[in-house]
């Protein structure tokens, strides 16, 4: 326990002032260390506890937008602070979820129990998928996938553009993040002013170029910024935001699952995490026990159609498997099941009590 007295941080337990060079907190190491989550950049819990203790009060809101393994959130939870965390990496969200769920009592987690957090009731936090930046696992392949999915004609002689479609020049912008004005620089540097001059002389009233920018989210004035940079030439820019329009695109193979209610029990009969199987070069037919490919099963017995609030959290320890069969409570309504595989990719589906 630490507190600040007259501008000096004091370790209350030991009564010694803490200097600005913190050497008393050690990074969790060793294979048997229970604090270790396996996340490569994990920070010591004691470090985050100290920072949160001296800089906030119980009930305050702690925000960590680069949550990683969730150390900040765990410390916040332990110290009775509310918290919001975010991470772009699915595995980070999964590790964080596991660690937070490991705390049986939300205000006083017991890390020693982290390993045996198999099935517990309620969890005191919710998980939202606020964007879909996980569309592309491999940004290098992304361009090829997009060109194929959008049916873009590749250009024989490469220019700054990636292809052509319906008379428009297509540029695939960086994937897995929003496109900003700075991302247009390469394109602007490659503008072919000589060709534009010729086109303008031929057809003075027509735009000299029609351009489609393919991106995953963008600054609101992106098209206008590019049109402005082309002055005095007139170009026409459209922005194709694949996060918004992604219903029409299919890149990843979705996972499949067979879930049903039998004699008052929810039974997961089959689960095929297609990307994982592809990575392991395993055929669907060769999966003997689907549970070996699964990291967790979460079940919300009364799904509100928006946020998964799981009452069942089946997260086995390293050497155990999920149960796969769960007793359905009497008051169950729309049941939502979330099965997460070893790549932290999830299948989610609803089952009605009566199916
Ligand atoms: C150094 S780690 C944080 C470690 C954390 N303090 C812990 O104790 O585990 C940084 C995290 O930031 C995440 N990250 C990087 N860029 C991000 C972005 N643009 N949005 C959200 N998270 C991001 C990474 O996925 C990584 O998990």
Short mmCIF file of C-alpha atoms and ligand atoms in Angstrom, two decimals:
data_model
loop_
_atom_site.label_atom_id
_atom_site.label_comp_id
_atom_site.label_asym_id
_atom_site.label_seq_id
_atom_site.Cartn_x
_atom_site.Cartn_y
_atom_site.Cartn_z
CA UNK A 1 0.00 0.00 0.00
CA UNK A 2 1.41 3.40 -1.00
CA UNK A 3 0.27 6.96 -0.42
CA UNK A 4 1.49 10.47 -1.10
CA UNK A 5 2.34 12.68 1.89
CA UNK A 6 3.41 16.28 1.36
CA UNK A 7 4.61 15.57 -2.15
CA UNK A 8 6.60 12.48 -1.17
CA UNK A 9 5.49 9.03 -2.20
CA UNK A 10 5.73 6.73 0.79
CA UNK A 11 5.62 2.98 0.91
CA UNK A 12 3.15 2.77 3.78
CA UNK A 13 3.82 -0.93 4.41
CA UNK A 14 7.50 -0.33 4.99
CA UNK A 15 7.43 3.36 5.87
CA UNK A 16 10.20 4.30 3.44
CA UNK A 17 9.88 7.11 0.91
CA UNK A 18 9.88 5.90 -2.68
CA UNK A 19 12.49 7.58 -4.80
CA UNK A 20 12.13 8.43 -8.48
CA UNK A 21 14.19 5.36 -9.37
CA UNK A 22 11.96 2.34 -8.74
CA UNK A 23 14.12 -0.73 -8.36
CA UNK A 24 12.01 -2.61 -5.84
CA UNK A 25 9.51 -3.95 -8.39
CA UNK A 26 10.59 -6.99 -10.32
CA UNK A 27 9.38 -8.20 -13.71
CA UNK A 28 7.56 -11.53 -13.27
CA UNK A 29 9.91 -14.25 -14.50
CA UNK A 30 10.34 -18.00 -14.12
CA UNK A 31 8.14 -20.75 -15.56
CA UNK A 32 6.19 -21.24 -12.32
CA UNK A 33 5.42 -17.58 -11.71
CA UNK A 34 1.63 -17.37 -11.44
CA UNK A 35 1.55 -13.71 -12.44
CA UNK A 36 2.99 -14.46 -15.87
CA UNK A 37 0.30 -14.45 -18.54
CA UNK A 38 2.54 -15.35 -21.46
CA UNK A 39 1.97 -11.94 -23.08
CA UNK A 40 5.41 -10.79 -24.28
CA UNK A 41 5.29 -7.19 -23.03
CA UNK A 42 3.51 -7.81 -19.73
CA UNK A 43 4.37 -5.29 -16.96
CA UNK A 44 4.52 -6.17 -13.26
CA UNK A 45 1.18 -5.89 -11.48
CA UNK A 46 2.88 -4.19 -8.52
CA UNK A 47 4.09 -1.40 -10.82
CA UNK A 48 0.61 -0.62 -12.11
CA UNK A 49 -0.81 -0.92 -8.61
CA UNK A 50 1.63 1.70 -7.42
CA UNK A 51 0.86 4.08 -10.28
CA UNK A 52 -2.88 3.72 -9.87
CA UNK A 53 -2.76 3.99 -6.07
CA UNK A 54 -0.88 7.28 -6.10
CA UNK A 55 -2.74 8.83 -8.99
CA UNK A 56 -6.39 7.95 -8.41
CA UNK A 57 -9.03 7.21 -5.80
CA UNK A 58 -11.32 4.21 -5.47
CA UNK A 59 -14.24 4.56 -7.90
CA UNK A 60 -12.20 6.64 -10.38
CA UNK A 61 -12.00 5.59 -14.00
CA UNK A 62 -8.75 4.15 -15.32
CA UNK A 63 -8.15 4.03 -19.07
CA UNK A 64 -5.51 1.95 -20.86
CA UNK A 65 -5.90 2.00 -24.61
CA UNK A 66 -2.87 -0.27 -25.12
CA UNK A 67 -4.03 -2.87 -22.65
CA UNK A 68 -1.77 -5.76 -23.74
CA UNK A 69 -2.17 -8.48 -21.15
CA UNK A 70 -4.43 -6.19 -19.11
CA UNK A 71 -2.13 -5.48 -16.15
CA UNK A 72 -3.48 -1.94 -15.74
CA UNK A 73 -7.06 -3.17 -15.79
CA UNK A 74 -6.32 -5.96 -13.36
CA UNK A 75 -4.66 -3.51 -10.96
CA UNK A 76 -7.59 -1.10 -11.37
CA UNK A 77 -10.07 -3.87 -10.65
CA UNK A 78 -8.07 -4.99 -7.64
CA UNK A 79 -7.93 -1.45 -6.26
CA UNK A 80 -11.65 -0.80 -6.72
CA UNK A 81 -11.31 1.54 -9.71
CA UNK A 82 -13.56 1.36 -12.75
CA UNK A 83 -11.70 0.72 -15.97
CA UNK A 84 -11.81 0.86 -19.75
CA UNK A 85 -9.24 -0.99 -21.80
CA UNK A 86 -8.61 -1.40 -25.51
CA UNK A 87 -6.21 -3.26 -27.72
CA UNK A 88 -5.92 -3.79 -31.44
CA UNK A 89 -4.72 -7.37 -30.92
CA UNK A 90 -7.32 -10.09 -30.41
CA UNK A 91 -4.90 -12.20 -28.38
CA UNK A 92 -4.40 -9.28 -25.99
CA UNK A 93 -8.15 -9.04 -25.41
CA UNK A 94 -8.29 -12.76 -24.80
CA UNK A 95 -5.37 -12.70 -22.33
CA UNK A 96 -6.86 -9.69 -20.54
CA UNK A 97 -10.26 -11.34 -20.34
CA UNK A 98 -8.73 -14.47 -18.87
CA UNK A 99 -6.78 -12.53 -16.27
CA UNK A 100 -9.75 -10.41 -15.23
CA UNK A 101 -11.99 -13.44 -15.02
CA UNK A 102 -9.34 -15.10 -12.88
CA UNK A 103 -10.34 -12.74 -10.12
CA UNK A 104 -13.23 -14.46 -8.35
CA UNK A 105 -14.17 -11.45 -6.30
CA UNK A 106 -14.09 -8.49 -8.74
CA UNK A 107 -12.70 -6.05 -6.16
CA UNK A 108 -10.15 -8.41 -4.64
CA UNK A 109 -8.83 -10.76 -7.29
CA UNK A 110 -6.71 -13.65 -6.19
CA UNK A 111 -4.11 -14.19 -8.84
CA UNK A 112 -3.23 -17.57 -7.44
CA UNK A 113 -6.63 -18.73 -8.61
CA UNK A 114 -6.10 -17.46 -12.12
CA UNK A 115 -5.36 -20.91 -13.48
CA UNK A 116 -8.53 -22.55 -12.25
CA UNK A 117 -11.05 -20.00 -13.45
CA UNK A 118 -13.13 -22.63 -15.15
CA UNK A 119 -16.78 -21.71 -14.81
CA UNK A 120 -17.93 -18.77 -12.74
CA UNK A 121 -20.96 -16.49 -12.56
CA UNK A 122 -20.90 -12.96 -13.94
CA UNK A 123 -17.70 -11.09 -14.61
CA UNK A 124 -18.21 -7.36 -13.92
CA UNK A 125 -17.05 -6.14 -17.32
CA UNK A 126 -18.15 -6.30 -20.91
CA UNK A 127 -16.29 -6.78 -24.16
CA UNK A 128 -17.12 -4.76 -27.25
CA UNK A 129 -15.79 -5.24 -30.73
CA UNK A 130 -15.76 -1.61 -31.83
CA UNK A 131 -14.10 -2.13 -35.15
CA UNK A 132 -13.00 -4.86 -37.46
CA UNK A 133 -9.32 -4.16 -37.90
CA UNK A 134 -8.74 -7.89 -37.62
CA UNK A 135 -9.93 -8.48 -41.16
CA UNK A 136 -6.38 -8.87 -42.35
CA UNK A 137 -3.93 -11.03 -40.43
CA UNK A 138 -1.24 -10.45 -43.03
CA UNK A 139 -1.09 -6.91 -44.45
CA UNK A 140 1.21 -8.08 -47.27
CA UNK A 141 -1.46 -10.43 -48.58
CA UNK A 142 -4.16 -7.85 -47.99
CA UNK A 143 -3.57 -5.96 -51.23
CA UNK A 144 -3.88 -9.11 -53.32
CA UNK A 145 -7.02 -10.18 -51.46
CA UNK A 146 -8.62 -6.78 -51.93
CA UNK A 147 -7.75 -6.64 -55.62
CA UNK A 148 -9.38 -10.03 -56.05
CA UNK A 149 -12.42 -9.35 -53.88
CA UNK A 150 -13.16 -5.97 -55.49
CA UNK A 151 -12.50 -7.36 -58.96
CA UNK A 152 -9.88 -4.73 -59.71
CA UNK A 153 -7.98 -5.10 -62.98
CA UNK A 154 -4.27 -5.10 -62.15
CA UNK A 155 -2.14 -2.69 -64.17
CA UNK A 156 0.46 -4.21 -66.47
CA UNK A 157 2.98 -1.43 -65.86
CA UNK A 158 2.94 -0.51 -62.24
CA UNK A 159 2.32 3.12 -61.38
CA UNK A 160 1.37 4.58 -58.06
CA UNK A 161 -2.01 2.96 -58.57
CA UNK A 162 -2.75 -0.70 -57.89
CA UNK A 163 -5.29 -1.23 -60.64
CA UNK A 164 -8.27 -0.03 -62.58
CA UNK A 165 -11.97 -0.66 -62.23
CA UNK A 166 -14.86 0.70 -64.30
CA UNK A 167 -12.72 3.50 -65.70
CA UNK A 168 -11.37 4.55 -62.29
CA UNK A 169 -7.79 4.25 -61.07
CA UNK A 170 -7.71 2.25 -57.83
CA UNK A 171 -5.29 2.81 -54.95
CA UNK A 172 -5.32 0.39 -52.00
CA UNK A 173 -4.40 2.39 -48.91
CA UNK A 174 -2.62 0.85 -45.87
CA UNK A 175 -4.81 -1.76 -44.20
CA UNK A 176 -5.75 -2.35 -40.55
CA UNK A 177 -5.85 1.38 -39.74
CA UNK A 178 -7.60 4.50 -40.89
CA UNK A 179 -6.22 6.48 -43.84
CA UNK A 180 -5.06 10.02 -43.13
CA UNK A 181 -4.01 12.96 -45.28
CA UNK A 182 -0.34 11.96 -44.84
CA UNK A 183 -1.05 8.63 -46.56
CA UNK A 184 -1.89 10.52 -49.75
CA UNK A 185 1.63 11.89 -50.19
CA UNK A 186 2.94 8.94 -52.20
CA UNK A 187 -0.01 9.20 -54.55
CA UNK A 188 0.36 12.96 -54.94
CA UNK A 189 4.09 12.61 -55.66
CA UNK A 190 3.26 10.19 -58.45
CA UNK A 191 0.62 12.31 -60.23
CA UNK A 192 1.24 12.29 -63.99
CA UNK A 193 0.80 15.99 -64.76
CA UNK A 194 1.95 15.63 -68.37
CA UNK A 195 -0.78 13.09 -69.13
CA UNK A 196 -3.31 15.25 -67.31
CA UNK A 197 -2.38 18.28 -69.37
CA UNK A 198 -2.98 16.33 -72.55
CA UNK A 199 -6.33 15.00 -71.29
CA UNK A 200 -7.42 18.47 -70.24
CA UNK A 201 -6.65 19.87 -73.67
CA UNK A 202 -8.69 17.10 -75.27
CA UNK A 203 -11.69 17.40 -72.92
CA UNK A 204 -11.50 20.66 -70.92
CA UNK A 205 -14.75 19.98 -69.01
CA UNK A 206 -14.04 16.43 -67.91
CA UNK A 207 -12.03 15.39 -64.85
CA UNK A 208 -8.53 14.35 -65.92
CA UNK A 209 -8.63 11.35 -63.58
CA UNK A 210 -11.21 9.38 -61.67
CA UNK A 211 -9.70 7.79 -58.57
CA UNK A 212 -10.99 5.25 -56.04
CA UNK A 213 -9.21 5.06 -52.69
CA UNK A 214 -9.79 1.75 -50.92
CA UNK A 215 -9.31 2.05 -47.18
CA UNK A 216 -10.36 0.87 -43.72
CA UNK A 217 -11.79 4.02 -42.21
CA UNK A 218 -10.56 7.49 -43.18
CA UNK A 219 -10.39 11.13 -42.21
CA UNK A 220 -13.66 12.78 -43.23
CA UNK A 221 -12.16 15.14 -45.81
CA UNK A 222 -9.85 12.61 -47.46
CA UNK A 223 -11.39 12.83 -50.95
CA UNK A 224 -11.48 16.64 -50.81
CA UNK A 225 -7.84 16.76 -49.71
CA UNK A 226 -6.72 14.74 -52.72
CA UNK A 227 -8.83 16.82 -55.10
CA UNK A 228 -7.29 19.95 -53.63
CA UNK A 229 -3.75 18.59 -54.07
CA UNK A 230 -4.40 18.00 -57.79
CA UNK A 231 -5.24 21.66 -58.49
CA UNK A 232 -5.28 23.25 -61.04
CA UNK A 233 -6.37 19.93 -62.54
CA UNK A 234 -9.82 18.59 -61.85
CA UNK A 235 -9.91 15.01 -60.55
CA UNK A 236 -12.82 13.04 -59.13
CA UNK A 237 -12.12 11.02 -56.00
CA UNK A 238 -14.33 8.41 -54.38
CA UNK A 239 -13.50 6.64 -51.11
CA UNK A 240 -14.34 2.96 -50.78
CA UNK A 241 -14.37 2.19 -47.08
CA UNK A 242 -14.25 -1.57 -46.76
CA UNK A 243 -15.13 -1.48 -43.06
CA UNK A 244 -18.40 0.14 -43.97
CA UNK A 245 -18.99 -1.89 -47.10
CA UNK A 246 -17.48 -5.15 -45.95
CA UNK A 247 -20.77 -7.04 -46.10
CA UNK A 248 -20.06 -7.41 -49.80
CA UNK A 249 -16.56 -8.77 -49.30
CA UNK A 250 -15.46 -12.16 -48.08
CA UNK A 251 -11.82 -12.65 -47.12
CA UNK A 252 -11.64 -14.94 -44.18
CA UNK A 253 -13.33 -18.29 -43.92
CA UNK A 254 -15.74 -18.08 -41.01
CA UNK A 255 -15.67 -20.72 -38.33
CA UNK A 256 -18.53 -23.19 -38.15
CA UNK A 257 -20.20 -24.74 -35.13
CA UNK A 258 -23.07 -27.10 -34.39
CA UNK A 259 -24.81 -26.13 -31.17
CA UNK A 260 -28.16 -27.45 -29.98
CA UNK A 261 -30.30 -27.98 -26.90
CA UNK A 262 -30.85 -31.62 -25.91
CA UNK A 263 -32.73 -32.71 -22.81
CA UNK A 264 -32.20 -29.42 -20.99
CA UNK A 265 -28.53 -29.21 -21.92
CA UNK A 266 -26.72 -27.03 -24.40
CA UNK A 267 -24.49 -29.29 -26.43
CA UNK A 268 -21.67 -28.16 -28.70
CA UNK A 269 -21.42 -31.12 -31.04
CA UNK A 270 -18.92 -29.72 -33.52
CA UNK A 271 -16.69 -26.71 -33.97
CA UNK A 272 -14.49 -25.99 -36.96
CA UNK A 273 -12.26 -22.91 -36.64
CA UNK A 274 -11.54 -22.64 -40.36
CA UNK A 275 -8.56 -20.26 -40.26
CA UNK A 276 -6.89 -22.30 -37.55
CA UNK A 277 -7.48 -25.54 -39.44
CA UNK A 278 -6.06 -23.95 -42.56
CA UNK A 279 -2.96 -22.81 -40.65
CA UNK A 280 -2.47 -26.28 -39.20
CA UNK A 281 -3.22 -27.88 -42.59
CA UNK A 282 -5.96 -30.00 -41.03
CA UNK A 283 -9.06 -31.04 -42.95
CA UNK A 284 -12.43 -30.55 -41.27
CA UNK A 285 -13.00 -34.30 -41.34
CA UNK A 286 -9.79 -34.98 -39.41
CA UNK A 287 -10.81 -33.05 -36.29
CA UNK A 288 -11.22 -35.75 -33.63
CA UNK A 289 -12.02 -33.64 -30.59
CA UNK A 290 -12.99 -30.06 -31.41
CA UNK A 291 -12.30 -29.11 -27.80
CA UNK A 292 -8.56 -29.42 -28.39
CA UNK A 293 -8.78 -26.39 -30.71
CA UNK A 294 -10.72 -24.27 -28.25
CA UNK A 295 -9.53 -21.81 -25.66
CA UNK A 296 -12.86 -20.79 -24.15
CA UNK A 297 -16.64 -21.04 -24.31
CA UNK A 298 -18.76 -18.17 -23.05
CA UNK A 299 -22.56 -18.44 -22.79
CA UNK A 300 -25.15 -15.74 -22.21
CA UNK A 301 -28.48 -17.43 -21.35
CA UNK A 302 -30.55 -14.29 -21.96
CA UNK A 303 -28.90 -12.47 -24.83
CA UNK A 304 -30.24 -8.96 -25.42
CA UNK A 305 -29.21 -8.99 -29.07
CA UNK A 306 -26.38 -6.52 -28.55
CA UNK A 307 -23.88 -7.20 -25.77
CA UNK A 308 -22.74 -10.65 -24.70
CA UNK A 309 -23.07 -10.89 -20.92
CA UNK A 310 -21.87 -14.39 -20.25
CA UNK A 311 -23.06 -16.30 -17.20
CA UNK A 312 -20.97 -19.31 -18.15
CA UNK A 313 -17.25 -18.73 -18.55
CA UNK A 314 -15.67 -22.02 -19.43
CA UNK A 315 -11.96 -21.23 -19.61
CA UNK A 316 -9.96 -24.32 -18.74
CA UNK A 317 -6.37 -24.41 -17.49
CA UNK A 318 -3.50 -25.36 -19.78
CA UNK A 319 -3.98 -29.13 -19.63
CA UNK A 320 -7.80 -29.22 -19.52
CA UNK A 321 -10.47 -28.94 -22.15
CA UNK A 322 -13.72 -27.00 -22.21
CA UNK A 323 -16.76 -29.00 -21.12
CA UNK A 324 -18.84 -28.68 -24.29
CA UNK A 325 -22.12 -29.54 -22.46
CA UNK A 326 -23.87 -27.05 -20.18
CA UNK A 327 -27.08 -27.25 -18.16
CA UNK A 328 -29.63 -24.73 -19.44
CA UNK A 329 -31.21 -22.70 -16.61
CA UNK A 330 -35.03 -22.57 -16.42
CA UNK A 331 -35.21 -18.84 -17.14
CA UNK A 332 -33.08 -19.03 -20.30
CA UNK A 333 -34.33 -17.07 -23.31
CA UNK A 334 -32.24 -16.40 -26.39
CA UNK A 335 -28.97 -18.17 -25.77
CA UNK A 336 -25.78 -16.75 -27.21
CA UNK A 337 -22.65 -18.86 -27.41
CA UNK A 338 -19.14 -17.60 -28.11
CA UNK A 339 -16.45 -20.17 -28.88
CA UNK A 340 -12.90 -18.82 -29.10
CA UNK A 341 -10.17 -20.87 -30.74
CA UNK A 342 -6.44 -21.03 -30.06
CA UNK A 343 -5.84 -18.15 -32.49
CA UNK A 344 -8.23 -16.02 -30.40
CA UNK A 345 -10.70 -16.01 -33.28
CA UNK A 346 -14.31 -16.53 -32.30
CA UNK A 347 -17.50 -18.03 -33.56
CA UNK A 348 -20.65 -16.54 -32.11
CA UNK A 349 -24.17 -17.80 -32.58
CA UNK A 350 -27.60 -17.77 -30.99
CA UNK A 351 -29.73 -20.74 -30.04
CA UNK A 352 -33.33 -20.56 -28.85
CA UNK A 353 -34.35 -22.55 -25.81
CA UNK A 354 -36.53 -25.02 -27.69
CA UNK A 355 -34.23 -25.65 -30.66
C1 LIG B 1 3.54 -2.81 -24.62
S1 LIG B 1 2.01 -3.58 -24.90
C2 LIG B 1 1.15 -3.21 -23.41
C3 LIG B 1 1.55 -4.12 -22.29
C4 LIG B 1 0.72 -3.95 -21.04
N1 LIG B 1 1.09 -2.77 -20.29
C5 LIG B 1 0.82 -5.19 -20.16
O1 LIG B 1 1.15 -5.11 -19.00
O2 LIG B 1 0.57 -6.29 -20.68
C6 LIG B 1 1.28 -2.50 -26.09
C7 LIG B 1 -0.06 -2.97 -26.63
O3 LIG B 1 -0.58 -1.96 -27.46
C8 LIG B 1 -1.34 -2.58 -28.49
N2 LIG B 1 -1.51 -1.61 -29.60
C9 LIG B 1 -0.57 -1.18 -30.48
N3 LIG B 1 -1.11 -0.29 -31.35
C10 LIG B 1 -2.42 -0.16 -30.99
C11 LIG B 1 -3.49 0.62 -31.50
N4 LIG B 1 -3.33 1.46 -32.52
N5 LIG B 1 -4.68 0.53 -30.89
C12 LIG B 1 -4.85 -0.31 -29.83
N6 LIG B 1 -3.87 -1.08 -29.32
C13 LIG B 1 -2.66 -1.00 -29.88
C14 LIG B 1 -0.54 -3.80 -28.85
O4 LIG B 1 -1.35 -4.80 -29.44
C15 LIG B 1 0.01 -4.24 -27.48
O5 LIG B 1 -0.80 -5.23 -26.91
#
